[in-house]
């Protein structure tokens, strides 16, 4: 009877284990999230987005499934990459239109070749619908920063918000295009604007590159960005810019977004174009005499103030404008074009030039960024054609946009939505960073030694041994 009961009990345990395993694979939410920061749980925001998906959406995790699920991907960075698979499974569980698949580049090179321009390698994620696709890199889902308390690094996860943003982006009926112009040895190139491109994609803008000399500007482009050209534009290219901002063009908000740098050189034809919109880029670099208004003791890394005329509903505490070319507003209003300040310096700043007086400079408020606008009416609707000019292209680099220390990232996010008229768009995803290597228990080394050696290594085994001997001796005397 004892043998039979043991066999039955073991059989029941095996069956229950198989059933629980099968159910947990089918319903990932059954797996209890034991991580301190709930890294394997969907946020309410991500869950809401997943439930609202109306189109068939595929999530392709690039890499061997076992390697991903057992954290054998990016092990040298100590990343818990299995979180990507766990959250993708839960998104699939939330909506039957979402499907998760694993694609091993070594076993399925045909699939990889179909997206050759996206360079799909192990660790990337491809989210796709019939409308469009989006690729997430490890930098979109995780980040590492120097620890403030040790010599190591703090790792952070943005997997939840990154997957949710990608799903929302590929399901939108229409996505505004930010076309980045190339072909003029731009200082702000693709390698230095990684954080900017990621920011725009998180806000559901489609970032594309276009060569104005050889390509046509994509039809749905709302922002044409000129990222600090160092060679002048041709008349044909300038005419494309004029046509892009024409009053007779498509009735949508459109913006030419220009970044500058003191070293980019003279561009006479393009300078003439900007003067049509009431802005002139001056020589020199804006410097600050007040040391409390500079960052990192660099006189040209100045703290800027946001002008109240634009984005006045928000407060931006730390705006940094590094290595800025001074701007001059040529007119406030001319015909149908109005010009406003976006960023300004304090009254203690000045435009430093090679032949200027650096000992006793003449200080005054310096204009750091401007917005020129033309209103176009179509029936009862009003649209704007804008030219935005920033004197600092360094503001748009990874150094200042990949951190929440400064307000530059928040301001530029709001500005891009403002000039594209997408303030009330379907964009709902907020990127949250969750630290993954935070210590759950703070204790001294003596306490840890006592718990590890005294309690768990000696104490508990000794108690179990004594209890076993007591039970054994009592059973012998029955």
GROMACS .gro file of N, CA and C in nm, residues 338-427:
model
  270
  338UNK      N    1   0.630   8.581  -3.935
  338UNK     CA    2   0.662   8.632  -3.803
  338UNK      C    3   0.776   8.553  -3.742
  339UNK      N    4   0.860   8.621  -3.665
  339UNK     CA    5   0.978   8.558  -3.607
  339UNK      C    6   0.974   8.573  -3.455
  340UNK      N    7   1.002   8.463  -3.383
  340UNK     CA    8   1.001   8.463  -3.238
  340UNK      C    9   1.129   8.399  -3.184
  341UNK      N   10   1.163   8.436  -3.062
  341UNK     CA   11   1.275   8.373  -2.994
  341UNK      C   12   1.229   8.241  -2.931
  342UNK      N   13   1.314   8.140  -2.938
  342UNK     CA   14   1.289   8.015  -2.868
  342UNK      C   15   1.377   8.005  -2.744
  343UNK      N   16   1.508   8.017  -2.764
  343UNK     CA   17   1.602   8.015  -2.653
  343UNK      C   18   1.682   8.144  -2.652
  344UNK      N   19   1.709   8.195  -2.533
  344UNK     CA   20   1.793   8.313  -2.517
  344UNK      C   21   1.889   8.290  -2.401
  345UNK      N   22   1.996   8.369  -2.400
  345UNK     CA   23   2.092   8.363  -2.290
  345UNK      C   24   2.055   8.466  -2.185
  346UNK      N   25   2.136   8.475  -2.081
  346UNK     CA   26   2.118   8.581  -1.983
  346UNK      C   27   2.178   8.711  -2.036
  347UNK      N   28   2.160   8.819  -1.964
  347UNK     CA   29   2.217   8.949  -2.004
  347UNK      C   30   2.367   8.953  -1.989
  348UNK      N   31   2.425   8.854  -1.922
  348UNK     CA   32   2.569   8.855  -1.898
  348UNK      C   33   2.647   8.777  -2.003
  349UNK      N   34   2.584   8.743  -2.114
  349UNK     CA   35   2.650   8.669  -2.220
  349UNK      C   36   2.698   8.765  -2.330
  350UNK      N   37   2.784   8.713  -2.416
  350UNK     CA   38   2.832   8.793  -2.529
  350UNK      C   39   2.874   8.701  -2.643
  351UNK      N   40   2.891   8.758  -2.763
  351UNK     CA   41   2.935   8.682  -2.879
  351UNK      C   42   3.086   8.696  -2.891
  352UNK      N   43   3.157   8.590  -2.859
  352UNK     CA   44   3.303   8.593  -2.862
  352UNK      C   45   3.352   8.573  -3.005
  353UNK      N   46   3.439   8.664  -3.050
  353UNK     CA   47   3.497   8.656  -3.184
  353UNK      C   48   3.649   8.660  -3.173
  354UNK      N   49   3.715   8.615  -3.278
  354UNK     CA   50   3.861   8.608  -3.275
  354UNK      C   51   3.924   8.746  -3.252
  355UNK      N   52   3.863   8.850  -3.310
  355UNK     CA   53   3.919   8.984  -3.297
  355UNK      C   54   3.847   9.067  -3.191
  356UNK      N   55   3.768   9.002  -3.105
  356UNK     CA   56   3.690   9.074  -3.006
  356UNK      C   57   3.764   9.092  -2.875
  357UNK      N   58   3.705   9.173  -2.788
  357UNK     CA   59   3.762   9.200  -2.656
  357UNK      C   60   3.708   9.096  -2.558
  358UNK      N   61   3.795   9.005  -2.516
  358UNK     CA   62   3.752   8.900  -2.424
  358UNK      C   63   3.775   8.939  -2.279
  359UNK      N   64   3.850   9.048  -2.256
  359UNK     CA   65   3.875   9.092  -2.118
  359UNK      C   66   3.755   9.169  -2.063
  360UNK      N   67   3.704   9.262  -2.142
  360UNK     CA   68   3.588   9.342  -2.102
  360UNK      C   69   3.484   9.343  -2.213
  361UNK      N   70   3.423   9.228  -2.238
  361UNK     CA   71   3.328   9.220  -2.351
  361UNK      C   72   3.199   9.296  -2.321
  362UNK      N   73   3.134   9.337  -2.427
  362UNK     CA   74   3.003   9.403  -2.414
  362UNK      C   75   2.896   9.294  -2.407
  363UNK      N   76   2.832   9.282  -2.290
  363UNK     CA   77   2.737   9.174  -2.268
  363UNK      C   78   2.594   9.219  -2.294
  364UNK      N   79   2.514   9.123  -2.335
  364UNK     CA   80   2.371   9.147  -2.358
  364UNK      C   81   2.304   9.012  -2.383
  365UNK      N   82   2.172   9.011  -2.383
  365UNK     CA   83   2.100   8.888  -2.413
  365UNK      C   84   2.132   8.843  -2.554
  366UNK      N   85   2.166   8.715  -2.569
  366UNK     CA   86   2.196   8.658  -2.700
  366UNK      C   87   2.084   8.562  -2.742
  367UNK      N   88   2.050   8.568  -2.868
  367UNK     CA   89   1.946   8.478  -2.923
  367UNK      C   90   2.013   8.347  -2.963
  368UNK      N   91   1.962   8.237  -2.909
  368UNK     CA   92   2.023   8.104  -2.930
  368UNK      C   93   1.942   8.016  -3.024
  369UNK      N   94   1.811   8.039  -3.032
  369UNK     CA   95   1.724   7.960  -3.119
  369UNK      C   96   1.602   8.043  -3.155
  370UNK      N   97   1.552   8.024  -3.278
  370UNK     CA   98   1.439   8.106  -3.327
  370UNK      C   99   1.334   8.019  -3.395
  371UNK      N  100   1.216   8.076  -3.407
  371UNK     CA  101   1.106   8.012  -3.480
  371UNK      C  102   1.042   8.116  -3.572
  372UNK      N  103   1.051   8.093  -3.702
  372UNK     CA  104   0.984   8.177  -3.801
  372UNK      C  105   0.862   8.102  -3.852
  373UNK      N  106   0.748   8.173  -3.863
  373UNK     CA  107   0.624   8.104  -3.899
  373UNK      C  108   0.544   8.184  -4.001
  374UNK      N  109   0.479   8.109  -4.086
  374UNK     CA  110   0.384   8.167  -4.182
  374UNK      C  111   0.253   8.092  -4.167
  375UNK      N  112   0.145   8.167  -4.143
  375UNK     CA  113   0.013   8.106  -4.127
  375UNK      C  114  -0.054   8.087  -4.264
  376UNK      N  115  -0.115   7.972  -4.282
  376UNK     CA  116  -0.188   7.942  -4.405
  376UNK      C  117  -0.327   7.896  -4.368
  377UNK      N  118  -0.429   7.961  -4.425
  377UNK     CA  119  -0.568   7.926  -4.391
  377UNK      C  120  -0.630   7.845  -4.503
  378UNK      N  121  -0.697   7.738  -4.463
  378UNK     CA  122  -0.768   7.652  -4.557
  378UNK      C  123  -0.908   7.631  -4.502
  379UNK      N  124  -1.003   7.712  -4.549
  379UNK     CA  125  -1.138   7.708  -4.492
  379UNK      C  126  -1.134   7.759  -4.349
  380UNK      N  127  -1.181   7.677  -4.257
  380UNK     CA  128  -1.178   7.715  -4.115
  380UNK      C  129  -1.051   7.667  -4.044
  381UNK      N  130  -0.965   7.597  -4.117
  381UNK     CA  131  -0.843   7.543  -4.056
  381UNK      C  132  -0.724   7.632  -4.087
  382UNK      N  133  -0.632   7.640  -3.989
  382UNK     CA  134  -0.510   7.719  -4.004
  382UNK      C  135  -0.389   7.628  -3.986
  383UNK      N  136  -0.295   7.636  -4.080
  383UNK     CA  137  -0.173   7.557  -4.075
  383UNK      C  138  -0.054   7.651  -4.072
  384UNK      N  139   0.061   7.599  -4.028
  384UNK     CA  140   0.182   7.681  -4.021
  384UNK      C  141   0.294   7.619  -4.103
  385UNK      N  142   0.369   7.707  -4.168
  385UNK     CA  143   0.493   7.670  -4.235
  385UNK      C  144   0.605   7.736  -4.155
  386UNK      N  145   0.694   7.657  -4.099
  386UNK     CA  146   0.791   7.708  -4.002
  386UNK      C  147   0.935   7.688  -4.047
  387UNK      N  148   1.020   7.776  -3.997
  387UNK     CA  149   1.165   7.756  -4.005
  387UNK      C  150   1.220   7.771  -3.864
  388UNK      N  151   1.275   7.662  -3.811
  388UNK     CA  152   1.335   7.663  -3.677
  388UNK      C  153   1.486   7.664  -3.695
  389UNK      N  154   1.554   7.754  -3.623
  389UNK     CA  155   1.700   7.762  -3.631
  389UNK      C  156   1.757   7.753  -3.490
  390UNK      N  157   1.846   7.655  -3.467
  390UNK     CA  158   1.919   7.642  -3.342
  390UNK      C  159   2.066   7.675  -3.368
  391UNK      N  160   2.122   7.764  -3.288
  391UNK     CA  161   2.263   7.800  -3.304
  391UNK      C  162   2.358   7.691  -3.261
  392UNK      N  163   2.309   7.591  -3.187
  392UNK     CA  164   2.394   7.483  -3.136
  392UNK      C  165   2.350   7.349  -3.190
  393UNK      N  166   2.437   7.284  -3.266
  393UNK     CA  167   2.409   7.146  -3.308
  393UNK      C  168   2.451   7.047  -3.201
  394UNK      N  169   2.538   7.091  -3.108
  394UNK     CA  170   2.584   7.002  -3.001
  394UNK      C  171   2.467   6.966  -2.909
  395UNK      N  172   2.368   7.054  -2.899
  395UNK     CA  173   2.249   7.026  -2.819
  395UNK      C  174   2.182   6.897  -2.861
  396UNK      N  175   2.195   6.861  -2.990
  396UNK     CA  176   2.124   6.747  -3.045
  396UNK      C  177   2.206   6.619  -3.044
  397UNK      N  178   2.322   6.623  -2.983
  397UNK     CA  179   2.407   6.504  -2.978
  397UNK      C  180   2.368   6.414  -2.860
  398UNK      N  181   2.423   6.294  -2.859
  398UNK     CA  182   2.387   6.194  -2.757
  398UNK      C  183   2.420   6.243  -2.616
  399UNK      N  184   2.526   6.322  -2.602
  399UNK     CA  185   2.569   6.367  -2.470
  399UNK      C  186   2.458   6.438  -2.395
  400UNK      N  187   2.380   6.518  -2.466
  400UNK     CA  188   2.278   6.600  -2.399
  400UNK      C  189   2.136   6.546  -2.414
  401UNK      N  190   2.115   6.455  -2.508
  401UNK     CA  191   1.980   6.401  -2.526
  401UNK      C  192   1.960   6.264  -2.464
  402UNK      N  193   2.069   6.198  -2.423
  402UNK     CA  194   2.055   6.064  -2.366
  402UNK      C  195   2.045   6.067  -2.214
  403UNK      N  196   2.033   6.185  -2.156
  403UNK     CA  197   2.024   6.197  -2.010
  403UNK      C  198   1.903   6.282  -1.973
  404UNK      N  199   1.847   6.251  -1.857
  404UNK     CA  200   1.734   6.329  -1.807
  404UNK      C  201   1.781   6.440  -1.714
  405UNK      N  202   1.913   6.455  -1.700
  405UNK     CA  203   1.967   6.559  -1.613
  405UNK      C  204   1.928   6.697  -1.664
  406UNK      N  205   1.933   6.713  -1.797
  406UNK     CA  206   1.898   6.840  -1.858
  406UNK      C  207   1.756   6.834  -1.914
  407UNK      N  208   1.702   6.952  -1.944
  407UNK     CA  209   1.566   6.960  -1.997
  407UNK      C  210   1.564   6.963  -2.150
  408UNK      N  211   1.680   6.954  -2.213
  408UNK     CA  212   1.687   6.962  -2.359
  408UNK      C  213   1.598   6.857  -2.426
  409UNK      N  214   1.604   6.735  -2.374
  409UNK     CA  215   1.527   6.625  -2.434
  409UNK      C  216   1.376   6.654  -2.426
  410UNK      N  217   1.330   6.698  -2.309
  410UNK     CA  218   1.188   6.727  -2.292
  410UNK      C  219   1.145   6.842  -2.381
  411UNK      N  220   1.228   6.947  -2.387
  411UNK     CA  221   1.193   7.063  -2.469
  411UNK      C  222   1.182   7.025  -2.617
  412UNK      N  223   1.282   6.954  -2.668
  412UNK     CA  224   1.280   6.919  -2.810
  412UNK      C  225   1.164   6.825  -2.843
  413UNK      N  226   1.131   6.736  -2.751
  413UNK     CA  227   1.014   6.652  -2.771
  413UNK      C  228   0.889   6.737  -2.788
  414UNK      N  229   0.869   6.832  -2.699
  414UNK     CA  230   0.753   6.920  -2.706
  414UNK      C  231   0.756   7.007  -2.832
  415UNK      N  232   0.876   7.053  -2.871
  415UNK     CA  233   0.888   7.139  -2.988
  415UNK      C  234   0.853   7.065  -3.116
  416UNK      N  235   0.900   6.942  -3.131
  416UNK     CA  236   0.868   6.865  -3.251
  416UNK      C  237   0.718   6.839  -3.261
  417UNK      N  238   0.654   6.813  -3.148
  417UNK     CA  239   0.509   6.796  -3.152
  417UNK      C  240   0.439   6.928  -3.184
  418UNK      N  241   0.493   7.037  -3.132
  418UNK     CA  242   0.433   7.169  -3.155
  418UNK      C  243   0.435   7.207  -3.303
  419UNK      N  244   0.550   7.190  -3.368
  419UNK     CA  245   0.561   7.234  -3.508
  419UNK      C  246   0.496   7.139  -3.606
  420UNK      N  247   0.463   7.017  -3.561
  420UNK     CA  248   0.393   6.923  -3.650
  420UNK      C  249   0.244   6.914  -3.619
  421UNK      N  250   0.200   6.987  -3.517
  421UNK     CA  251   0.058   6.984  -3.482
  421UNK      C  252   0.013   6.851  -3.428
  422UNK      N  253   0.103   6.779  -3.360
  422UNK     CA  254   0.068   6.647  -3.307
  422UNK      C  255   0.060   6.649  -3.155
  423UNK      N  256   0.030   6.765  -3.097
  423UNK     CA  257   0.020   6.775  -2.952
  423UNK      C  258  -0.083   6.678  -2.895
  424UNK      N  259  -0.193   6.660  -2.967
  424UNK     CA  260  -0.301   6.573  -2.920
  424UNK      C  261  -0.306   6.444  -3.001
  425UNK      N  262  -0.190   6.396  -3.044
  425UNK     CA  263  -0.185   6.276  -3.126
  425UNK      C  264  -0.206   6.153  -3.041
  426UNK      N  265  -0.193   6.038  -3.106
  426UNK     CA  266  -0.213   5.910  -3.036
  426UNK      C  267  -0.091   5.867  -2.958
  427UNK      N  268   0.012   5.951  -2.956
  427UNK     CA  269   0.134   5.914  -2.884
  427UNK      C  270   0.105   5.907  -2.735
   0.00000   0.00000   0.00000
